[in-house]
Amino acid sequence: MSAMSNSNWSRRSLFRAAAGMAAAGTLAACGSNNGRSGGSGSGVDLTQFFHAYGEQGTEQAIKKYAKAYDKANVTTQWITSADFESKLFATLLTKSAPDLFEFHPQIQMIKSGQVADLTDIITPVKDDFNPADIKSHTVDGKIYGVRMIDDPQFFFYRKSMLEKAKVEVPTTLDELMEAAAKLTTGKVKGLYMGDDLHSVINPMIWSAGADTLDEKNEIAYHTPGVIEGLKKMRKLFTSGHLLLGAPTASWDPSSLNQGLCAIQFCGMWAMPGIQKALGDDWGVFPFPKTIDSGKQSVYNGGWSMFVNAKGKNVEAAKEYVKWLWIDQKKYQEEWATSFGFHIPPRTSIAQTATKLKAGNAAEGVRLFNEFGHFDNIGWTQAMITSLEDVFANCVRKDMDPEAALDKADTAVNRELKKLFG
Amino acid sequence: MSTTKTRDLARPAPAKASPAKPRRGLRGSPTFNFWLFTGPFLIGLAIFVYAPILWSIWLSFFEARFTVTPDKFIGFDNYTYMLTNDDFVGSLGTFTVFAAFIVPTTWALSLGLALLVNRLRFMRAFFRSVFFLPTACSYVAAALIWKMSIFSGVRFGMMNTVLGWFGVENIAWLVDPSPPWYWFVIVTARLWLQSGFYMILFLAALQNIPGELYEAAAIDGAKPGWQTFRYITLPQLRATSTAVILLLLIAAYQAFDEFFNLLSKTTWGRPPLVELYYKALGESQDYGAGSAGAVILTVLICAVTLLQGKFMGFGRGDESK
């Protein structure tokens, strides 16, 4: 064989390489580490996106439910919280889009045809769902998502610290500011609401007697009460009594549990963790009245399951949603109460959920029922960002609240015009 | 046929070897070989670079929310929106200031490090590695270390611990925009990450300066130190300096990772790319407006780069001139 022919691929070696690659590909596809849930499905493959919940055991639970389903192979992608929204939205535009995903009800997903109509699977059990949850998923009489959990959010406080500082549970924003001042000591800050304060934007608006949008889908947040609230929030932010730069975000109760603050805004999901860390030395209260004429409020967040309307297996995905989030009540209760605490959106499950019947959990449910505000499907991500910018500009950066709200109005009206004409 | 002869010399030919014949057909064609080697890369470039750029330009003239295949043509509306958007225009302005600061600072620091390392007589390789290693670190990882460990706002953050020894209250480095401590965090992270790379460029250029120049200068009475540096070293580094400044300028406008990770959801300290990310890829999903912003930013970077090249004479000469 000449040197010349040595330097070239022979046809045989090319075939050999191709066959090797094919075999390797086949083996890889057969391997157990391919991200499949291992279900004994009928050949239909479904992919679902979940954001990474903080509570231990949640990922395993979701995969367990998927594995128990025998009509499709359901693969779960568990995505870090900070990246979830951007990854979800970007992926929905591609062929790798998930068949199912959890998110919050938002009208732009319906307008852009991203989510499937689930009215037919929900209607038979519609009356068993919290009516506010149904309303928050309904556009033009059609229901576009199934609520999986309701997540009331309020303030958690250390009873012993408030008693020691002789501080009563605040019912107004002024009292909260005074409490934060009295509770701030050398090593402990009075209050923690997250570095960006985003969690308390809506509660502050509701507690000022305003709303994000009104019934006609017009701006309802630009009121004198909200402006007064923004000024108070600015005062609080610069008071030195607010914990800033904490290692964990406000959805994580670590700052309260580790004694970095005396009061923290968080969600009901954190209750088991707080109970474990602090015993009975804690309580909860709603976001206080921003102004005298306002009313205490609780943000009822939560997550809902949606079906990708542009997916390849819309009907199979709907069947899975019906099976898990409508038929499997046992799994729904486990999902809502066995890891963190959430309120099941199904009345029949909520009424029998024993873990939510006593102590602070029961108090959380009471606050949910008495002061709760639910997601508004017309309040979109772009609008949410606009009010986040208001908080960034005037609470954290000392812009005039009126000017900051004017700027938000421009952005929100642009969005409203696109959505509703 | 020098190639054939070289091959024959390198490997003893069989006794009856016939002289190599010119190859026939495609395999012997230089044009075929050219496309064989460059084709895959050109295809990749076309698919992953040029097509997205063209698609982005196309998208910028459409109402493209939550879709990349829009059908509603809106002309220059997205451009008007972006150019009248305070946050986007503000990000361009802020980052022109940032670039004006970080470019000369990094230039000076990396040149200083190169001079220092070049003169070392012992442990030279060690110090070169020490200064170069941060270049290998991911911007995201560095940002998280800066944020969670060194510049955490609570009492057990490293900087706050040190300041606490002197009775200074905890500083929320990245949360409170006034005073703007966040710039200190960002600038230190960026200097740490990129100075080592530019140091290597300067080091290579320094080692290319002929020793005779310094000898001749010494004979002519030039004093070592500042005088030699000012009149010999610096002019000899002109081409490298121009290239370094060009790269730094582009890097400053393309800043994303550390800003995105250090300053989540602020309205300040946002480089244009972070602004565009929130507009196009984040929660807003406005690909039309995001694409218009990307085109504006590209034009701006090209203009600044050309101006800088013209001003500093990039490409007009080499090191020796």
Tab-separated table of N, CA, C and O in Angstrom, chain A residues 3-4 8 85-86 89-90 93 108 112 114 187 195 198 234 237 243-247 260 381-382 385 388-389 392-393 396-397 407 414-415 418, chain B residues 7 11 23 27 63 65-68 81 86-87 148 152-156 172 175-177 265-268 270 277 281-287:
chain	number	residue	atom	x	y	z
A	3	ALA	N	2.130	5.221	0.312
A	3	ALA	CA	1.932	6.291	1.291
A	3	ALA	C	0.701	7.096	0.957
A	3	ALA	O	-0.012	7.563	1.829
A	4	MET	N	0.486	7.234	-0.323
A	4	MET	CA	-0.659	8.032	-0.766
A	4	MET	C	-1.974	7.438	-0.268
A	4	MET	O	-2.800	8.110	0.311
A	8	ASN	N	-5.539	8.260	3.070
A	8	ASN	CA	-6.953	8.431	2.749
A	8	ASN	C	-7.822	7.442	3.504
A	8	ASN	O	-7.370	6.380	3.914
A	85	GLU	N	-38.673	31.100	33.547
A	85	GLU	CA	-39.549	31.839	32.636
A	85	GLU	C	-38.897	32.060	31.275
A	85	GLU	O	-39.519	31.831	30.233
A	86	SER	N	-37.643	32.496	31.309
A	86	SER	CA	-36.993	32.778	30.026
A	86	SER	C	-36.781	31.492	29.235
A	86	SER	O	-36.977	31.465	28.016
A	89	PHE	N	-40.305	30.359	27.822
A	89	PHE	CA	-40.796	31.167	26.704
A	89	PHE	C	-39.964	30.942	25.442
A	89	PHE	O	-40.504	30.872	24.340
A	90	ALA	N	-38.655	30.869	25.631
A	90	ALA	CA	-37.794	30.676	24.462
A	90	ALA	C	-38.035	29.292	23.845
A	90	ALA	O	-38.122	29.154	22.620
A	93	LEU	N	-41.009	28.450	21.443
A	93	LEU	CA	-40.936	28.860	20.039
A	93	LEU	C	-40.240	27.829	19.164
A	93	LEU	O	-40.155	27.979	17.958
A	108	GLN	N	-51.523	36.808	27.342
A	108	GLN	CA	-50.753	36.858	26.095
A	108	GLN	C	-50.437	35.460	25.578
A	108	GLN	O	-50.276	35.246	24.390
A	112	SER	N	-51.525	34.542	21.818
A	112	SER	CA	-50.532	34.083	20.846
A	112	SER	C	-50.697	32.589	20.535
A	112	SER	O	-49.841	32.001	19.879
A	114	GLN	N	-50.505	29.944	22.410
A	114	GLN	CA	-49.527	29.030	22.998
A	114	GLN	C	-50.161	27.965	23.877
A	114	GLN	O	-49.587	26.906	24.062
A	187	LYS	N	-27.244	42.696	65.363
A	187	LYS	CA	-27.050	41.601	64.409
A	187	LYS	C	-28.313	41.213	63.646
A	187	LYS	O	-28.262	40.404	62.734
A	195	ASP	N	-34.420	41.454	48.231
A	195	ASP	CA	-33.587	42.592	47.835
A	195	ASP	C	-34.305	43.525	46.878
A	195	ASP	O	-34.144	44.731	46.918
A	198	HIS	N	-39.822	42.827	44.992
A	198	HIS	CA	-40.851	42.477	44.008
A	198	HIS	C	-42.035	41.731	44.619
A	198	HIS	O	-43.166	41.876	44.168
A	234	ARG	N	-40.219	53.825	50.236
A	234	ARG	CA	-38.909	54.465	50.068
A	234	ARG	C	-38.286	54.766	51.439
A	234	ARG	O	-37.102	54.543	51.667
A	237	PHE	N	-37.097	51.628	52.902
A	237	PHE	CA	-35.899	51.116	52.216
A	237	PHE	C	-34.631	51.829	52.698
A	237	PHE	O	-33.567	51.231	52.814
A	243	LEU	N	-33.450	44.306	55.950
A	243	LEU	CA	-32.334	43.420	55.604
A	243	LEU	C	-32.117	43.489	54.096
A	243	LEU	O	-33.041	43.219	53.323
A	244	LEU	N	-30.915	43.866	53.683
A	244	LEU	CA	-30.588	43.963	52.255
A	244	LEU	C	-29.338	43.148	51.961
A	244	LEU	O	-28.423	43.109	52.773
A	245	GLY	N	-29.321	42.524	50.806
A	245	GLY	CA	-28.138	41.754	50.421
A	245	GLY	C	-28.067	40.404	51.110
A	245	GLY	O	-26.980	39.848	51.301
A	246	ALA	N	-29.217	39.847	51.489
A	246	ALA	CA	-29.228	38.524	52.126
A	246	ALA	C	-28.845	37.452	51.105
A	246	ALA	O	-29.066	37.635	49.902
A	247	PRO	N	-28.270	36.357	51.576
A	247	PRO	CA	-27.814	35.333	50.627
A	247	PRO	C	-28.960	34.630	49.897
A	247	PRO	O	-28.768	34.102	48.826
A	260	LEU	N	-31.439	36.311	60.847
A	260	LEU	CA	-30.953	37.547	60.214
A	260	LEU	C	-32.001	38.646	60.286
A	260	LEU	O	-31.687	39.827	60.131
A	381	GLN	N	-46.647	39.604	31.856
A	381	GLN	CA	-45.251	39.734	32.289
A	381	GLN	C	-44.708	41.133	32.020
A	381	GLN	O	-43.995	41.692	32.841
A	382	ALA	N	-45.032	41.680	30.854
A	382	ALA	CA	-44.520	43.017	30.526
A	382	ALA	C	-45.065	44.049	31.515
A	382	ALA	O	-44.358	44.982	31.916
A	385	THR	N	-43.294	43.613	34.828
A	385	THR	CA	-41.973	44.242	34.750
A	385	THR	C	-42.078	45.758	34.909
A	385	THR	O	-41.230	46.388	35.538
A	388	GLU	N	-42.357	46.495	38.478
A	388	GLU	CA	-41.059	46.207	39.125
A	388	GLU	C	-40.113	47.380	38.903
A	388	GLU	O	-39.349	47.757	39.780
A	389	ASP	N	-40.190	47.952	37.709
A	389	ASP	CA	-39.362	49.126	37.415
A	389	ASP	C	-39.764	50.324	38.270
A	389	ASP	O	-38.911	51.126	38.669
A	392	ALA	N	-38.109	49.760	41.473
A	392	ALA	CA	-36.654	49.973	41.330
A	392	ALA	C	-36.357	51.472	41.259
A	392	ALA	O	-35.453	51.962	41.927
A	393	ASN	N	-37.150	52.182	40.477
A	393	ASN	CA	-36.841	53.590	40.241
A	393	ASN	C	-37.191	54.498	41.411
A	393	ASN	O	-36.419	55.393	41.748
A	396	ARG	N	-36.199	52.269	45.350
A	396	ARG	CA	-34.770	51.986	45.563
A	396	ARG	C	-33.882	53.098	45.027
A	396	ARG	O	-32.730	53.212	45.418
A	397	LYS	N	-34.412	53.906	44.091
A	397	LYS	CA	-33.528	54.900	43.469
A	397	LYS	C	-34.015	56.343	43.637
A	397	LYS	O	-33.470	57.253	43.054
A	407	LYS	N	-44.385	56.667	33.822
A	407	LYS	CA	-43.561	55.864	32.911
A	407	LYS	C	-44.141	54.454	32.772
A	407	LYS	O	-44.216	53.903	31.665
A	414	ARG	N	-49.314	50.556	26.363
A	414	ARG	CA	-48.824	49.971	25.103
A	414	ARG	C	-49.185	48.488	25.053
A	414	ARG	O	-49.642	47.970	24.036
A	415	GLU	N	-48.974	47.825	26.177
A	415	GLU	CA	-49.279	46.398	26.276
A	415	GLU	C	-50.791	46.156	26.174
A	415	GLU	O	-51.238	45.246	25.461
A	418	LYS	N	-52.055	46.426	22.694
A	418	LYS	CA	-51.732	45.257	21.869
A	418	LYS	C	-52.644	44.081	22.189
A	418	LYS	O	-52.993	43.292	21.317
B	7	ARG	N	8.281	14.167	0.187
B	7	ARG	CA	7.707	12.921	0.703
B	7	ARG	C	8.660	11.764	0.418
B	7	ARG	O	8.890	10.923	1.286
B	11	ARG	N	10.357	9.459	3.457
B	11	ARG	CA	10.048	8.028	3.577
B	11	ARG	C	10.730	7.321	2.412
B	11	ARG	O	10.404	7.580	1.254
B	23	ARG	N	-2.696	13.965	-9.353
B	23	ARG	CA	-3.998	13.337	-9.104
B	23	ARG	C	-5.030	13.862	-10.091
B	23	ARG	O	-5.023	15.027	-10.457
B	27	ARG	N	-10.332	15.092	-6.428
B	27	ARG	CA	-9.398	15.018	-5.300
B	27	ARG	C	-8.114	15.780	-5.558
B	27	ARG	O	-7.419	16.185	-4.649
B	63	GLU	N	-44.090	43.175	13.966
B	63	GLU	CA	-44.641	43.002	15.312
B	63	GLU	C	-44.415	41.531	15.663
B	63	GLU	O	-45.129	40.641	15.171
B	65	ARG	N	-44.123	39.470	18.798
B	65	ARG	CA	-44.196	39.134	20.219
B	65	ARG	C	-44.577	37.668	20.354
B	65	ARG	O	-45.548	37.215	19.762
B	66	PHE	N	-43.796	36.953	21.131
B	66	PHE	CA	-44.014	35.525	21.351
B	66	PHE	C	-43.992	34.725	20.048
B	66	PHE	O	-44.594	33.669	19.951
B	67	THR	N	-43.361	35.256	19.034
B	67	THR	CA	-43.201	34.501	17.794
B	67	THR	C	-41.968	34.997	17.048
B	67	THR	O	-41.620	36.175	17.151
B	68	VAL	N	-41.329	34.088	16.314
B	68	VAL	CA	-40.210	34.507	15.464
B	68	VAL	C	-40.595	34.349	13.995
B	68	VAL	O	-39.756	34.462	13.113
B	81	TYR	N	-39.508	52.875	18.824
B	81	TYR	CA	-39.782	52.502	20.217
B	81	TYR	C	-38.476	52.358	21.007
B	81	TYR	O	-38.358	52.881	22.120
B	86	ASP	N	-36.368	55.089	27.346
B	86	ASP	CA	-35.365	55.630	28.290
B	86	ASP	C	-34.357	54.575	28.731
B	86	ASP	O	-33.166	54.846	28.834
B	87	ASP	N	-34.874	53.385	29.019
B	87	ASP	CA	-33.997	52.362	29.581
B	87	ASP	C	-32.934	51.911	28.574
B	87	ASP	O	-31.764	51.737	28.925
B	148	MET	N	-22.093	36.241	46.349
B	148	MET	CA	-22.489	35.452	47.508
B	148	MET	C	-21.440	35.447	48.621
B	148	MET	O	-21.794	35.313	49.789
B	152	SER	N	-21.354	39.934	49.725
B	152	SER	CA	-22.678	39.686	50.290
B	152	SER	C	-23.011	40.846	51.229
B	152	SER	O	-22.144	41.397	51.903
B	153	GLY	N	-24.287	41.215	51.293
B	153	GLY	CA	-24.666	42.393	52.072
B	153	GLY	C	-24.810	42.145	53.567
B	153	GLY	O	-24.999	43.072	54.330
B	154	VAL	N	-24.747	40.883	53.985
B	154	VAL	CA	-24.938	40.587	55.405
B	154	VAL	C	-23.600	40.567	56.143
B	154	VAL	O	-22.543	40.712	55.538
B	155	ARG	N	-23.669	40.355	57.446
B	155	ARG	CA	-22.464	40.538	58.273
B	155	ARG	C	-21.379	39.508	58.001
B	155	ARG	O	-20.217	39.760	58.272
B	156	PHE	N	-21.770	38.346	57.435
B	156	PHE	CA	-20.722	37.354	57.173
B	156	PHE	C	-20.181	37.398	55.748
B	156	PHE	O	-19.432	36.524	55.345
B	172	ALA	N	-24.849	47.152	51.738
B	172	ALA	CA	-25.613	46.340	50.763
B	172	ALA	C	-25.035	46.660	49.387
B	172	ALA	O	-25.553	47.495	48.658
B	175	VAL	N	-27.503	46.057	46.200
B	175	VAL	CA	-28.945	46.259	46.305
B	175	VAL	C	-29.327	47.722	46.211
B	175	VAL	O	-30.285	48.095	45.541
B	176	ASP	N	-28.568	48.557	46.873
B	176	ASP	CA	-28.911	49.973	46.980
B	176	ASP	C	-28.099	50.770	45.943
B	176	ASP	O	-26.873	50.738	45.970
B	177	PRO	N	-28.772	51.482	45.044
B	177	PRO	CA	-28.021	52.210	44.011
B	177	PRO	C	-27.368	53.501	44.496
B	177	PRO	O	-26.634	54.135	43.747
B	265	LYS	N	-32.628	42.249	37.844
B	265	LYS	CA	-33.838	43.070	37.840
B	265	LYS	C	-33.664	44.466	38.450
B	265	LYS	O	-34.413	44.859	39.333
B	266	THR	N	-32.664	45.165	38.008
B	266	THR	CA	-32.548	46.571	38.394
B	266	THR	C	-32.880	47.409	37.166
B	266	THR	O	-33.031	46.875	36.064
B	267	THR	N	-32.968	48.716	37.366
B	267	THR	CA	-33.102	49.576	36.183
B	267	THR	C	-31.810	50.350	35.980
B	267	THR	O	-31.724	51.181	35.096
B	268	TRP	N	-30.809	50.083	36.801
B	268	TRP	CA	-29.529	50.761	36.668
B	268	TRP	C	-28.439	49.725	36.404
B	268	TRP	O	-28.626	48.534	36.638
B	270	ARG	N	-27.397	48.521	33.791
B	270	ARG	CA	-27.720	47.496	32.791
B	270	ARG	C	-26.958	47.757	31.515
B	270	ARG	O	-27.160	48.788	30.881
B	277	TYR	N	-31.802	41.532	26.450
B	277	TYR	CA	-32.231	40.206	26.922
B	277	TYR	C	-33.602	40.305	27.575
B	277	TYR	O	-34.498	39.519	27.283
B	281	LEU	N	-35.629	38.229	25.081
B	281	LEU	CA	-35.603	36.817	25.462
B	281	LEU	C	-36.167	36.550	26.840
B	281	LEU	O	-36.459	35.423	27.183
B	282	GLY	N	-36.292	37.583	27.632
B	282	GLY	CA	-36.781	37.370	28.994
B	282	GLY	C	-38.283	37.192	28.998
B	282	GLY	O	-38.853	36.468	28.189
B	283	GLU	N	-38.910	37.895	29.909
B	283	GLU	CA	-40.338	37.683	30.087
B	283	GLU	C	-41.178	38.433	29.057
B	283	GLU	O	-42.309	38.073	28.801
B	284	SER	N	-40.630	39.498	28.464
B	284	SER	CA	-41.432	40.290	27.531
B	284	SER	C	-41.582	39.608	26.175
B	284	SER	O	-42.594	39.760	25.502
B	285	GLN	N	-40.545	38.877	25.760
B	285	GLN	CA	-40.603	38.114	24.506
B	285	GLN	C	-40.990	38.971	23.304
B	285	GLN	O	-41.778	38.556	22.473
B	286	ASP	N	-40.441	40.192	23.257
B	286	ASP	CA	-40.719	41.081	22.135
B	286	ASP	C	-39.521	40.992	21.179
B	286	ASP	O	-38.580	41.781	21.257
B	287	TYR	N	-39.584	40.021	20.284
B	287	TYR	CA	-38.444	39.773	19.395
B	287	TYR	C	-38.254	40.891	18.375
B	287	TYR	O	-37.153	41.132	17.915
